[in-house]
C-alpha positions in Angstrom: 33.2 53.7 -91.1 36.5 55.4 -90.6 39.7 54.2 -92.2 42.2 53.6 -89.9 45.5 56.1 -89.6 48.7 54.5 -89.2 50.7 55.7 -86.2 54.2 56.8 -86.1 54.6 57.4 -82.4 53.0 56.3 -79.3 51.3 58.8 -77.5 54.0 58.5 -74.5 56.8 58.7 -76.9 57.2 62.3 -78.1 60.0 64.9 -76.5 61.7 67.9 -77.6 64.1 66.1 -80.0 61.4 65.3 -82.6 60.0 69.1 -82.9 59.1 70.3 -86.8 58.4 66.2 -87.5 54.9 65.8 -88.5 53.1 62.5 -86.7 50.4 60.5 -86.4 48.9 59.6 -83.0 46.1 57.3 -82.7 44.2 57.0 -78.9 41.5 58.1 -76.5 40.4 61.7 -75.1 41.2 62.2 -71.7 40.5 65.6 -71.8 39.5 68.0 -73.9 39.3 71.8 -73.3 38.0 74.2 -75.8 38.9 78.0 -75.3 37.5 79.9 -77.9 39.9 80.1 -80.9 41.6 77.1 -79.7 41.2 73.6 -78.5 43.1 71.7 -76.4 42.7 67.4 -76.4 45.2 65.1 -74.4 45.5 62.3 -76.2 46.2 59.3 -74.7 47.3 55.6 -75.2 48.8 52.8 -73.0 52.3 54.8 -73.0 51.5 58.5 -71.5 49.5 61.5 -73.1 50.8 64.1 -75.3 48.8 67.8 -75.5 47.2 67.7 -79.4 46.1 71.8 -79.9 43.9 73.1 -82.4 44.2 76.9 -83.5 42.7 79.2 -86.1 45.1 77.8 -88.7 43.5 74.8 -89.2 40.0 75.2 -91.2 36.7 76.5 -89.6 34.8 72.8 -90.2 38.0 71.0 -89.1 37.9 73.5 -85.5 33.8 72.7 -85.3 34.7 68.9 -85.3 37.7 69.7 -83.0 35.1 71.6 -80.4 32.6 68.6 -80.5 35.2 66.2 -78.8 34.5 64.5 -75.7 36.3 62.1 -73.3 37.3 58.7 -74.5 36.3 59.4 -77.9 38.5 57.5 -79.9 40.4 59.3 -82.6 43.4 59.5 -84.7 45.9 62.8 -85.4 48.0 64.2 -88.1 49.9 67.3 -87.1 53.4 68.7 -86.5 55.4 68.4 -83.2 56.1 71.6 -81.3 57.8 73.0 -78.2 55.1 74.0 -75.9 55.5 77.8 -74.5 53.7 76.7 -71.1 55.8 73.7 -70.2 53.8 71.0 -68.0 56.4 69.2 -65.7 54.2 66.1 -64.5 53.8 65.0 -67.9 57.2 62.8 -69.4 55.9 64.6 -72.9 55.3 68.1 -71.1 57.8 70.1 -73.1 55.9 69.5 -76.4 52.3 69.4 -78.0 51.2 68.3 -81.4 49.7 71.1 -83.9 46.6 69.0 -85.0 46.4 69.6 -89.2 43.7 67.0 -89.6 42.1 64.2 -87.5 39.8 61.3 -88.0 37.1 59.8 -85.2 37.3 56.2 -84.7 34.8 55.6 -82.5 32.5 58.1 -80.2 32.1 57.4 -76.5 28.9 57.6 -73.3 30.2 59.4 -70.4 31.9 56.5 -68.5 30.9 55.5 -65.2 34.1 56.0 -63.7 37.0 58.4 -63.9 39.7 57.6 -66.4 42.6 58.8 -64.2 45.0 57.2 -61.5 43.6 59.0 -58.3 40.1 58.6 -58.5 38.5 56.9 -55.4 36.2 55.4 -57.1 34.6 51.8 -55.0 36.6 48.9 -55.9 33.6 47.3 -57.1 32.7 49.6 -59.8 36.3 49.5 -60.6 35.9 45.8 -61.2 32.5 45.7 -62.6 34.0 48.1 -65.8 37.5 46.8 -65.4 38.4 47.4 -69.6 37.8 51.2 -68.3 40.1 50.9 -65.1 42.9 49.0 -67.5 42.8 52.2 -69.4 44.4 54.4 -66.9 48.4 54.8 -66.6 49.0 53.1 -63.5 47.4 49.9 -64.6 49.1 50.0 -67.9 51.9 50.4 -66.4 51.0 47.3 -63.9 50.3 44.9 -67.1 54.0 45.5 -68.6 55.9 45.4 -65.9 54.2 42.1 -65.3 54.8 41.1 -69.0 58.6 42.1 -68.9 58.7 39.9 -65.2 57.2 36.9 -67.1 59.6 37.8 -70.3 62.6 38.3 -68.1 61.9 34.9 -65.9 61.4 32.7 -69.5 64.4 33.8 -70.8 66.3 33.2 -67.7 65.3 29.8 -67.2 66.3 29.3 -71.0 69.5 30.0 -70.5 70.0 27.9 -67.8 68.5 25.0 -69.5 65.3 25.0 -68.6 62.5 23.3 -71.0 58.9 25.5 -70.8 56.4 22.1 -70.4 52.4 22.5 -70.2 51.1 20.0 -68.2 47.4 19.4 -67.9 44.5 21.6 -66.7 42.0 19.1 -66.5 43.1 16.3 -63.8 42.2 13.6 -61.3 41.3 15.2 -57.9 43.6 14.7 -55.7 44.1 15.7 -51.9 46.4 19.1 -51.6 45.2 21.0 -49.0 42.4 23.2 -50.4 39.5 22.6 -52.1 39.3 21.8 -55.8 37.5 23.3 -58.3 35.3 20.5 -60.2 34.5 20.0 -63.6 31.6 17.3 -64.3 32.6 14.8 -67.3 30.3 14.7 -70.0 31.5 11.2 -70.9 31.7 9.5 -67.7 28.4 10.6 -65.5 29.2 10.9 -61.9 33.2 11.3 -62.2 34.9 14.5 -62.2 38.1 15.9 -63.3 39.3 18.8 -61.4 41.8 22.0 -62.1 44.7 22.0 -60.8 46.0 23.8 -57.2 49.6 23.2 -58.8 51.1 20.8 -61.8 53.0 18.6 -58.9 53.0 15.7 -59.9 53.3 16.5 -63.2 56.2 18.2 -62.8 57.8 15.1 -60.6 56.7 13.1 -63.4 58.5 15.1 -65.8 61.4 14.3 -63.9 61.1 10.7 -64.3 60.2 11.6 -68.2 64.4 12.9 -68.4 62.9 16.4 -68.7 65.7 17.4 -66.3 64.9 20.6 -65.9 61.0 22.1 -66.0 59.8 25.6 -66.0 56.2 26.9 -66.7 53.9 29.8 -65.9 50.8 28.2 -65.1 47.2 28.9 -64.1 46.4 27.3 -60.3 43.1 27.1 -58.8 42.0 26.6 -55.3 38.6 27.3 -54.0 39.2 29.0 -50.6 38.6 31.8 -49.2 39.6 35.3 -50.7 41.8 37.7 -49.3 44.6 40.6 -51.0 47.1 38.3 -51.8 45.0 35.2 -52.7 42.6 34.6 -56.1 40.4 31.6 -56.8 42.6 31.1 -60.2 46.1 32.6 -59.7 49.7 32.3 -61.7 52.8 30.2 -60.5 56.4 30.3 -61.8 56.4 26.5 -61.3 60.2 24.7 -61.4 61.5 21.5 -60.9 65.5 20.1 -61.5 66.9 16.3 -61.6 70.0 16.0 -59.6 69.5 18.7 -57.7 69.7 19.5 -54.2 68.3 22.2 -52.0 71.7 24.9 -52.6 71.0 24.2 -56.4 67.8 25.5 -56.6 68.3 28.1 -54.1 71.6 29.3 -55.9 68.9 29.2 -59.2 66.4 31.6 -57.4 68.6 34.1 -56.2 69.9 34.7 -59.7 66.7 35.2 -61.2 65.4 37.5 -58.5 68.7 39.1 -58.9 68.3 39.7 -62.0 64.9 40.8 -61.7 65.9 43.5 -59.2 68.7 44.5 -61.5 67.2 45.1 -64.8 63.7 45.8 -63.8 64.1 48.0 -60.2 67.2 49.1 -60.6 68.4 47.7 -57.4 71.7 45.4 -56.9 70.5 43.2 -54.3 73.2 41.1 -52.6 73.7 37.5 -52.4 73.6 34.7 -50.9 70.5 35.7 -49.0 70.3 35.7 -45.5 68.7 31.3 -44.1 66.8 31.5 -41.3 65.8 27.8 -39.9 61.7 27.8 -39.3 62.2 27.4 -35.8 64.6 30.8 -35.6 62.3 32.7 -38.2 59.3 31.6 -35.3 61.0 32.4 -31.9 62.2 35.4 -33.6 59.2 37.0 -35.5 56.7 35.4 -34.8 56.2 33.9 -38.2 57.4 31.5 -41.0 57.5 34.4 -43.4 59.4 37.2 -41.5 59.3 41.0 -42.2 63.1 42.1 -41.8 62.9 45.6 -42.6 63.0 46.6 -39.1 63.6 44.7 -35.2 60.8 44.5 -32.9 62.1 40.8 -32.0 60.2 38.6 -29.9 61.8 37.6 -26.3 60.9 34.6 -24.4 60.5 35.9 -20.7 59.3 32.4 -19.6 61.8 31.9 -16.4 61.4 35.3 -15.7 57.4 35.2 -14.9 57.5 31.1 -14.0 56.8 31.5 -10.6 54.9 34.4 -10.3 51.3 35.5 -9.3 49.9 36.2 -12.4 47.8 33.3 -13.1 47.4 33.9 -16.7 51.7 33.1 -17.3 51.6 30.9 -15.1 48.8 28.9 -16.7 49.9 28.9 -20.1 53.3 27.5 -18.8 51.7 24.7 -17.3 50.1 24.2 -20.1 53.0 23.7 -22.0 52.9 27.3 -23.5 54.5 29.9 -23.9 55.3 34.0 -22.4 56.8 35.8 -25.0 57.3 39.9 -25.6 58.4 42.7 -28.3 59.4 46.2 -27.3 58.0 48.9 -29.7 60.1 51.5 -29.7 58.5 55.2 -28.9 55.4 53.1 -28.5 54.5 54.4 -24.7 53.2 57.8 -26.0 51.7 56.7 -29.5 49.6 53.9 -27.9 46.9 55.3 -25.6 44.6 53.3 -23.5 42.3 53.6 -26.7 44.5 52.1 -29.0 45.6 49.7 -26.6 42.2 48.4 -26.1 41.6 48.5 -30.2 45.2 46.5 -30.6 43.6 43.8 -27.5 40.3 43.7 -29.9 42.0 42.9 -32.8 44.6 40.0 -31.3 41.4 38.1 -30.2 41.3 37.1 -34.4 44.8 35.2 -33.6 43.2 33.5 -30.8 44.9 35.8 -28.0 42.4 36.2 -24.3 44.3 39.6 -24.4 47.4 42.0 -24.7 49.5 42.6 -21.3 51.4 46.0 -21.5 54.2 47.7 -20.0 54.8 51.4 -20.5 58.3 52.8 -20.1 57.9 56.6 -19.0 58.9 58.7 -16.1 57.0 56.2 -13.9 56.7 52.3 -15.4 53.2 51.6 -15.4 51.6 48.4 -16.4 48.2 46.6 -16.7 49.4 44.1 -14.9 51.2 46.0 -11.6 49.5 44.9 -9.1 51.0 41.5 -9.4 54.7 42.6 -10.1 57.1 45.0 -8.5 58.5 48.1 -10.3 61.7 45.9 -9.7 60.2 42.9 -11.7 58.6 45.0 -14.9 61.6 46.5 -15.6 63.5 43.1 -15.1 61.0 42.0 -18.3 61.0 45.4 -19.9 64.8 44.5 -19.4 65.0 41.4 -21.3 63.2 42.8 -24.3 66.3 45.1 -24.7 63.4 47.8 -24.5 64.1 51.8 -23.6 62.3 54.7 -21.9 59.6 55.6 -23.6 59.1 52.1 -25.2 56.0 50.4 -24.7 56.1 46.0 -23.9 53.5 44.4 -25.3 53.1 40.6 -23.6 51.5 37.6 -24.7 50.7 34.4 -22.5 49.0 31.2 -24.5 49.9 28.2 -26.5 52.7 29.0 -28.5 51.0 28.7 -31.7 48.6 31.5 -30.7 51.4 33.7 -29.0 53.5 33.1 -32.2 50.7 33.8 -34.0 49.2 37.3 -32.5 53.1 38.7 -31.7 53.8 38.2 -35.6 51.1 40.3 -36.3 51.4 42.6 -33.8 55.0 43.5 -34.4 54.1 44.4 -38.1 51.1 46.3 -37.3 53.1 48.8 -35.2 56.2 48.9 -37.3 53.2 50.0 -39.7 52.0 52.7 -37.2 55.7 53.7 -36.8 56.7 54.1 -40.4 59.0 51.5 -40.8 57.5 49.4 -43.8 60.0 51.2 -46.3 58.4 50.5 -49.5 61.6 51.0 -51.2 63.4 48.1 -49.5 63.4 45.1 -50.5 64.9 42.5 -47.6 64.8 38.7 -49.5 65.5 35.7 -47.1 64.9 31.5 -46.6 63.6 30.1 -44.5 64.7 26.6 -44.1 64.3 23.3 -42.4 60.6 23.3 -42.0 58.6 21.0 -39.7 57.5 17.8 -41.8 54.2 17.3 -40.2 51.8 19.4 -38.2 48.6 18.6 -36.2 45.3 19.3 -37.5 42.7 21.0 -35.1 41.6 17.2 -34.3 45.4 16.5 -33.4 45.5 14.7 -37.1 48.8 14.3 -38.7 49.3 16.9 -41.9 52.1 16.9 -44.4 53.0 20.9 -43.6 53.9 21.1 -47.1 52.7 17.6 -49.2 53.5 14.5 -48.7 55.7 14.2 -51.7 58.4 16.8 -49.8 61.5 14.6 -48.4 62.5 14.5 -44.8 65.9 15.2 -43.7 67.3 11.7 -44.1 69.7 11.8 -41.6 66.4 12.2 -39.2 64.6 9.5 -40.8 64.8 7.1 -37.3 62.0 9.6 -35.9 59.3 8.2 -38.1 59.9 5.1 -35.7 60.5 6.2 -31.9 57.7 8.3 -31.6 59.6 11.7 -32.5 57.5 12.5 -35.4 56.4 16.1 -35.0 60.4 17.0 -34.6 61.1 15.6 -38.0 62.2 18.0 -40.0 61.8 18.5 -43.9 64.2 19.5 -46.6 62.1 22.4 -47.4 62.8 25.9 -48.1 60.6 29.4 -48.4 61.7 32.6 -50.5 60.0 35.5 -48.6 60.1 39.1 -49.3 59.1 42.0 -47.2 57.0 39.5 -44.8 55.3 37.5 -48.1 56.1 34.3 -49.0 57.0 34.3 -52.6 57.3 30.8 -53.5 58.0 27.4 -51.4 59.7 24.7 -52.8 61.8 21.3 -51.6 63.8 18.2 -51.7 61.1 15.5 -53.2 60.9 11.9 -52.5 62.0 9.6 -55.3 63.2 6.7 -53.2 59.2 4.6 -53.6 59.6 2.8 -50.1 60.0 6.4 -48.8 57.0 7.7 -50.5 54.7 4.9 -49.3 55.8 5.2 -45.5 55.2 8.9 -46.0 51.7 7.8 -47.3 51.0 5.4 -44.2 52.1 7.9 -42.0 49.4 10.6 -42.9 47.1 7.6 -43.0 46.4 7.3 -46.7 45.8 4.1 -46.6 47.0 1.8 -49.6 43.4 1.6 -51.3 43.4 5.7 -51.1 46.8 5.7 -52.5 45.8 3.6 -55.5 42.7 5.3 -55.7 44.6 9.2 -56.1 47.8 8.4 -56.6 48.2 5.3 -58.8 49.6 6.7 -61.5 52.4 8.6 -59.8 53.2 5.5 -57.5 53.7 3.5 -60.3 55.8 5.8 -62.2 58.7 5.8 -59.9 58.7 2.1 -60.3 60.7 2.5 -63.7 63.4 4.8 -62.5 63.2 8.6 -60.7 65.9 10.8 -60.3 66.7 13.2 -57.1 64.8 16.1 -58.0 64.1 19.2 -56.4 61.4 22.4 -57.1 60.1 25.2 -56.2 56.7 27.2 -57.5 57.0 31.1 -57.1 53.6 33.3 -56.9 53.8 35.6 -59.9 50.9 37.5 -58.7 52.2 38.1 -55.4 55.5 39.1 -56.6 54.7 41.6 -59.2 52.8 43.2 -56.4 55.0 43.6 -54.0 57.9 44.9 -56.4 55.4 47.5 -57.6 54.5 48.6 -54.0 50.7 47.8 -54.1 48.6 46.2 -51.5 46.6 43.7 -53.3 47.1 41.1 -56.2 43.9 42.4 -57.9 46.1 45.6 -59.0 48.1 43.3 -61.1 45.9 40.5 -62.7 43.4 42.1 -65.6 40.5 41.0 -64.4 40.4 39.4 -61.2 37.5 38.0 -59.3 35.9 40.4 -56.3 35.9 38.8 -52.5 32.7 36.5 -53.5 34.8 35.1 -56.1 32.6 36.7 -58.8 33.8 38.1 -62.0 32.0 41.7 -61.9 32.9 42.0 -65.9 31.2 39.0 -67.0 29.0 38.2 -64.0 30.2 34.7 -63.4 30.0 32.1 -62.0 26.6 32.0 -63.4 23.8 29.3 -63.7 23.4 26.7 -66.0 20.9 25.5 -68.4 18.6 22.2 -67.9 20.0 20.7 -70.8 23.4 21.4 -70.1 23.0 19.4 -66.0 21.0 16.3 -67.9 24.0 15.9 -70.3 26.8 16.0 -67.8 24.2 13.9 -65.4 23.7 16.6 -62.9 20.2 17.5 -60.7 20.7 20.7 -58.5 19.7 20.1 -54.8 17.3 23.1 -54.7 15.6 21.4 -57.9 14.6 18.3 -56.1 13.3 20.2 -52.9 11.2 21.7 -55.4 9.9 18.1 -57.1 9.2 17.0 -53.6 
């Protein structure tokens, strides 16, 4: 077994400055080239490559070993820095190569199954299934420490603002939050469950009434739901809560971390306050509660323009109580063809859309719709969506959840097509003063966040006449780029409050006990006004490293059937294992029958 060489540079680290110093490099072959009387390895680590050579000064049994090297061999070098004549100017270390006068092999490699190098297309599934060989290229090194120096940077902020890091508990009571919980069976207790958490809230609310003051905590979630690019059966929250706090406080909080964060880790001075949108603006607006800023494409209401006339699918939906609404893409008429037009109609059917109406601004204003409007009357709509010649209208007649719904998509799909979703810009914003409930598709009341967020008190008399849905909530969204980044709000503390919020959603007492007992009965001894917010780490290193899913930032993250290619779980479980936690499988008793 080889003894191990102690490094006195990182692979990355080397430049012109150190030449004549003899090193040390330990790492893995990414390449190796021989060329007759000399040998050419790049050695790399998690910091770069640097160019080790081998020549004819170096003994003949020393070259022969040199010649047998292969990639991701793992080995160690002694030599002397040198300035290379044939500079390489994609390589940070590309003025310099290390004259190899000895080296030492770790470890030998198999030809991988994948390509150790950032452009390889490889499938995403053999990427996953040998993820310790993906980690080894530069772009996901470099995706791990930026993520470490985000989660360094956030703990030392929060420190200095007197912030105590608190681990609350991973195995819990199931309790009602939205999505499903994962389920751990109790060994001790047959037939009762403790489940993982989707967030530490009430722990962190019961903190507060602990005199904690002010929480902070990076914390595993888990929600069993269905998987898409920015969502992970077990993801990462920056999880806060304050005493005494209201809804500026913790706002004023965020916007100095991500300040900071921009600052010292992008470079970028990013101004503040941050623009507040209210829900309701962010929605007639965009189209969504999470709006993309980065460029217009604003939806208009053309209601009373289209109110009274003959096209029976306006008129309908305004019966209906609906709504006609409309964006103008700008130099859209010539980009979308009838073909893309009828893909774009496709594809709104997934928002719940019957179809896309269209106005083209050319020469001559065409429509799919003009044989129930005028010249006169298209351009009176094209009009009111402040659009231009040789802009296309794209309309959308339904409920307003679903026009909402498909024009918030739309709009970002063609500033997409347009090249407007500038990477480099980074547009941060609130939005504010959320709904408290929403209806279920059985017309069910729903908390819109949880039913521990406080109303706006100074609506508090709609809980009584009948005005429920227009109660608002003293909640508040940080969204970046068209992601939501973290939610947070005002939470109840007043008891009486809590348990009409309770009887509202129709937990009724018995439930309450039954999930909630122990919180209920904590804020019988004394809770302060307290306030939080829970960022999603994942989602945030992603976006400020520019990539499209959160699996490019977590090591190794589950595939879209929630499996774990690496270590093939979730996998069965033994006999023995289900009779001491109490558990039969289904299938296993269809079998006895």
């Amino acid at each position: 077994m080889a003894s191990l060489w102690k490094r006195t540079h990182m692979c990355g680290e080397l430049r012109l400055a150190d030449e004549g110093k003899e090193v040390v490099l330990n790492g893995w072959v990414a390449k190796a080239r021989s060329l007759g009387g000399l040998v050419f390895v790049d050695l790399r680590d998690k910091t770069g490559i640097t160019q080790i050579t081998f020549n004819e000064d170096i003994p003949q049994e020393l070259m022969e070993r040199a010649k047998a090297l292969r990639s991701e061999y793992v080995i160690g070098v002694r030599g002397i820095v040198r300035e290379r004549s044939s500079k390489n100017d994609h390589l940070p270390t590309g003025e310099i190569e290390v004259f190899a006068t000895d080296f030492i092999l770790y470890s030998e490699a198999d030809t991988p199954p994948i390509y150790i190098k950032d452009d390889d297309p490889v499938d995403e599934n053999l990427r996953l299934k040998y993820r310790y060989l993906d980690l080894r290229k530069q772009k996901m090194q470099r995706n791990l420490t930026f993520r470490h120096k985000v989660t360094k940077l956030v703990r030392d902020y929060f420190d200095e603002n007197g912030f105590t890091e608190v681990e609350t508990p991973m195995l819990i009571k199931p309790t009602p939050e939205g999505a499903r919980d994962y389920l751990v069976p109790s060994r001790l207790h047959h037939g009762s469950f403790y489940a993982l958490p989707q967030s530490p809230q009430m722990f962190k609310q019961l903190l507060m009434v602990a005199g904690t003051d002010r929480y902070m905590q990076i914390v595993k979630c888990f929600r069993d739901e269905d998987l898409r690019a920015d969502r992970q059966p077990e993801f990462t929250q920056i999880d806060l809560e304050m005493s005494f706090a209201d809804a500026d406080d913790v706002i004023a909080m965020q916007e100095g971390l991500l300040k900071r964060i921009m600052k010292e880790l992008k470079g970028i001075d990013v101004e503040t306050p941050f623009p507040r949108l209210t829900y309701k603006e962010a929605m007639e607006r965009y189209g969504s509660d999470k709006p993309d800023t980065r460029f217009g494409i604003e939806l208009h209401d053309i209601s009373s323009l289209v109110k009274d006339c003959e096209f029976k699918v306006f008129t309908d939906a305004l019966a209906n109580g609906g709504d006609v609404r409309a964006i103008a893409v700008p130099n859209g008429a010539a980009l979308y063809s009838r073909k893309k037009i009828d893909k774009l109609t496709k594809e709104a059917k997934h928002y719940g859309a019957n179809g896309l109406v269209w106005i083209k601004l050319e020469d001559e204003v065409t429509s799919s719709v003009s044989k129930f409007f005028t010249e006169e009357e298209l351009l009176a709509i094209a009009e009111a969506t402040e659009a231009k010649k040789g802009d296309i209208v794209f309309v959308v007649a339904d409920k307003s959840k679903v026009v909402f719904d498909t024009l918030g998509w739309l709009r970002r799909h063609c500033a997409d097509d347009l090249g407007l979703l500038d990477p480099n810009q980074f547009n941060f914003l609130w939005v504010v003063d959320f709904p408290m409930f929403e209806e279920d598709e059985e017309g069910r009341l729903k908390a819109m966040h949880h039913p521990f967020t406080q109303p706006k008190l100074d609506e508090l008399d709609k809980l009584d006449n009948g005005d429920i849905l227009s109660l608002n909530a003293d909640a508040y969204d940080i969204v970046l780029n068209g992601v939501e980044l973290g939610g947070g709000s005002i939470r109840i503390h007043d008891r009486k409050l809590q348990a009409k919020m309770f009887e509202v959603l129709g937990i009724s007492g018995e439930e309450q006990k039954e999930k909630f007992g122990f919180f209920i009965e904590a804020f019988r001894y004394g809770a302060p006004p307290h306030a939080g917010l829970a960022y999603g780490l994942d989602r945030m290193v992603m976006l400020l490293l520019g990539e499209s899913s959160i699996r490019e930032v977590i090591a190794f993250p589950k595939n879209q059937n929630a499996e774990c290619p690496v270590s093939e779980a979730p996998g069965p479980a033994g006999r023995e294992q289900l009779e001491e936690l109490g558990l039969s499988l289904i299938e296993e008793e269809h079998e006895n029958e």
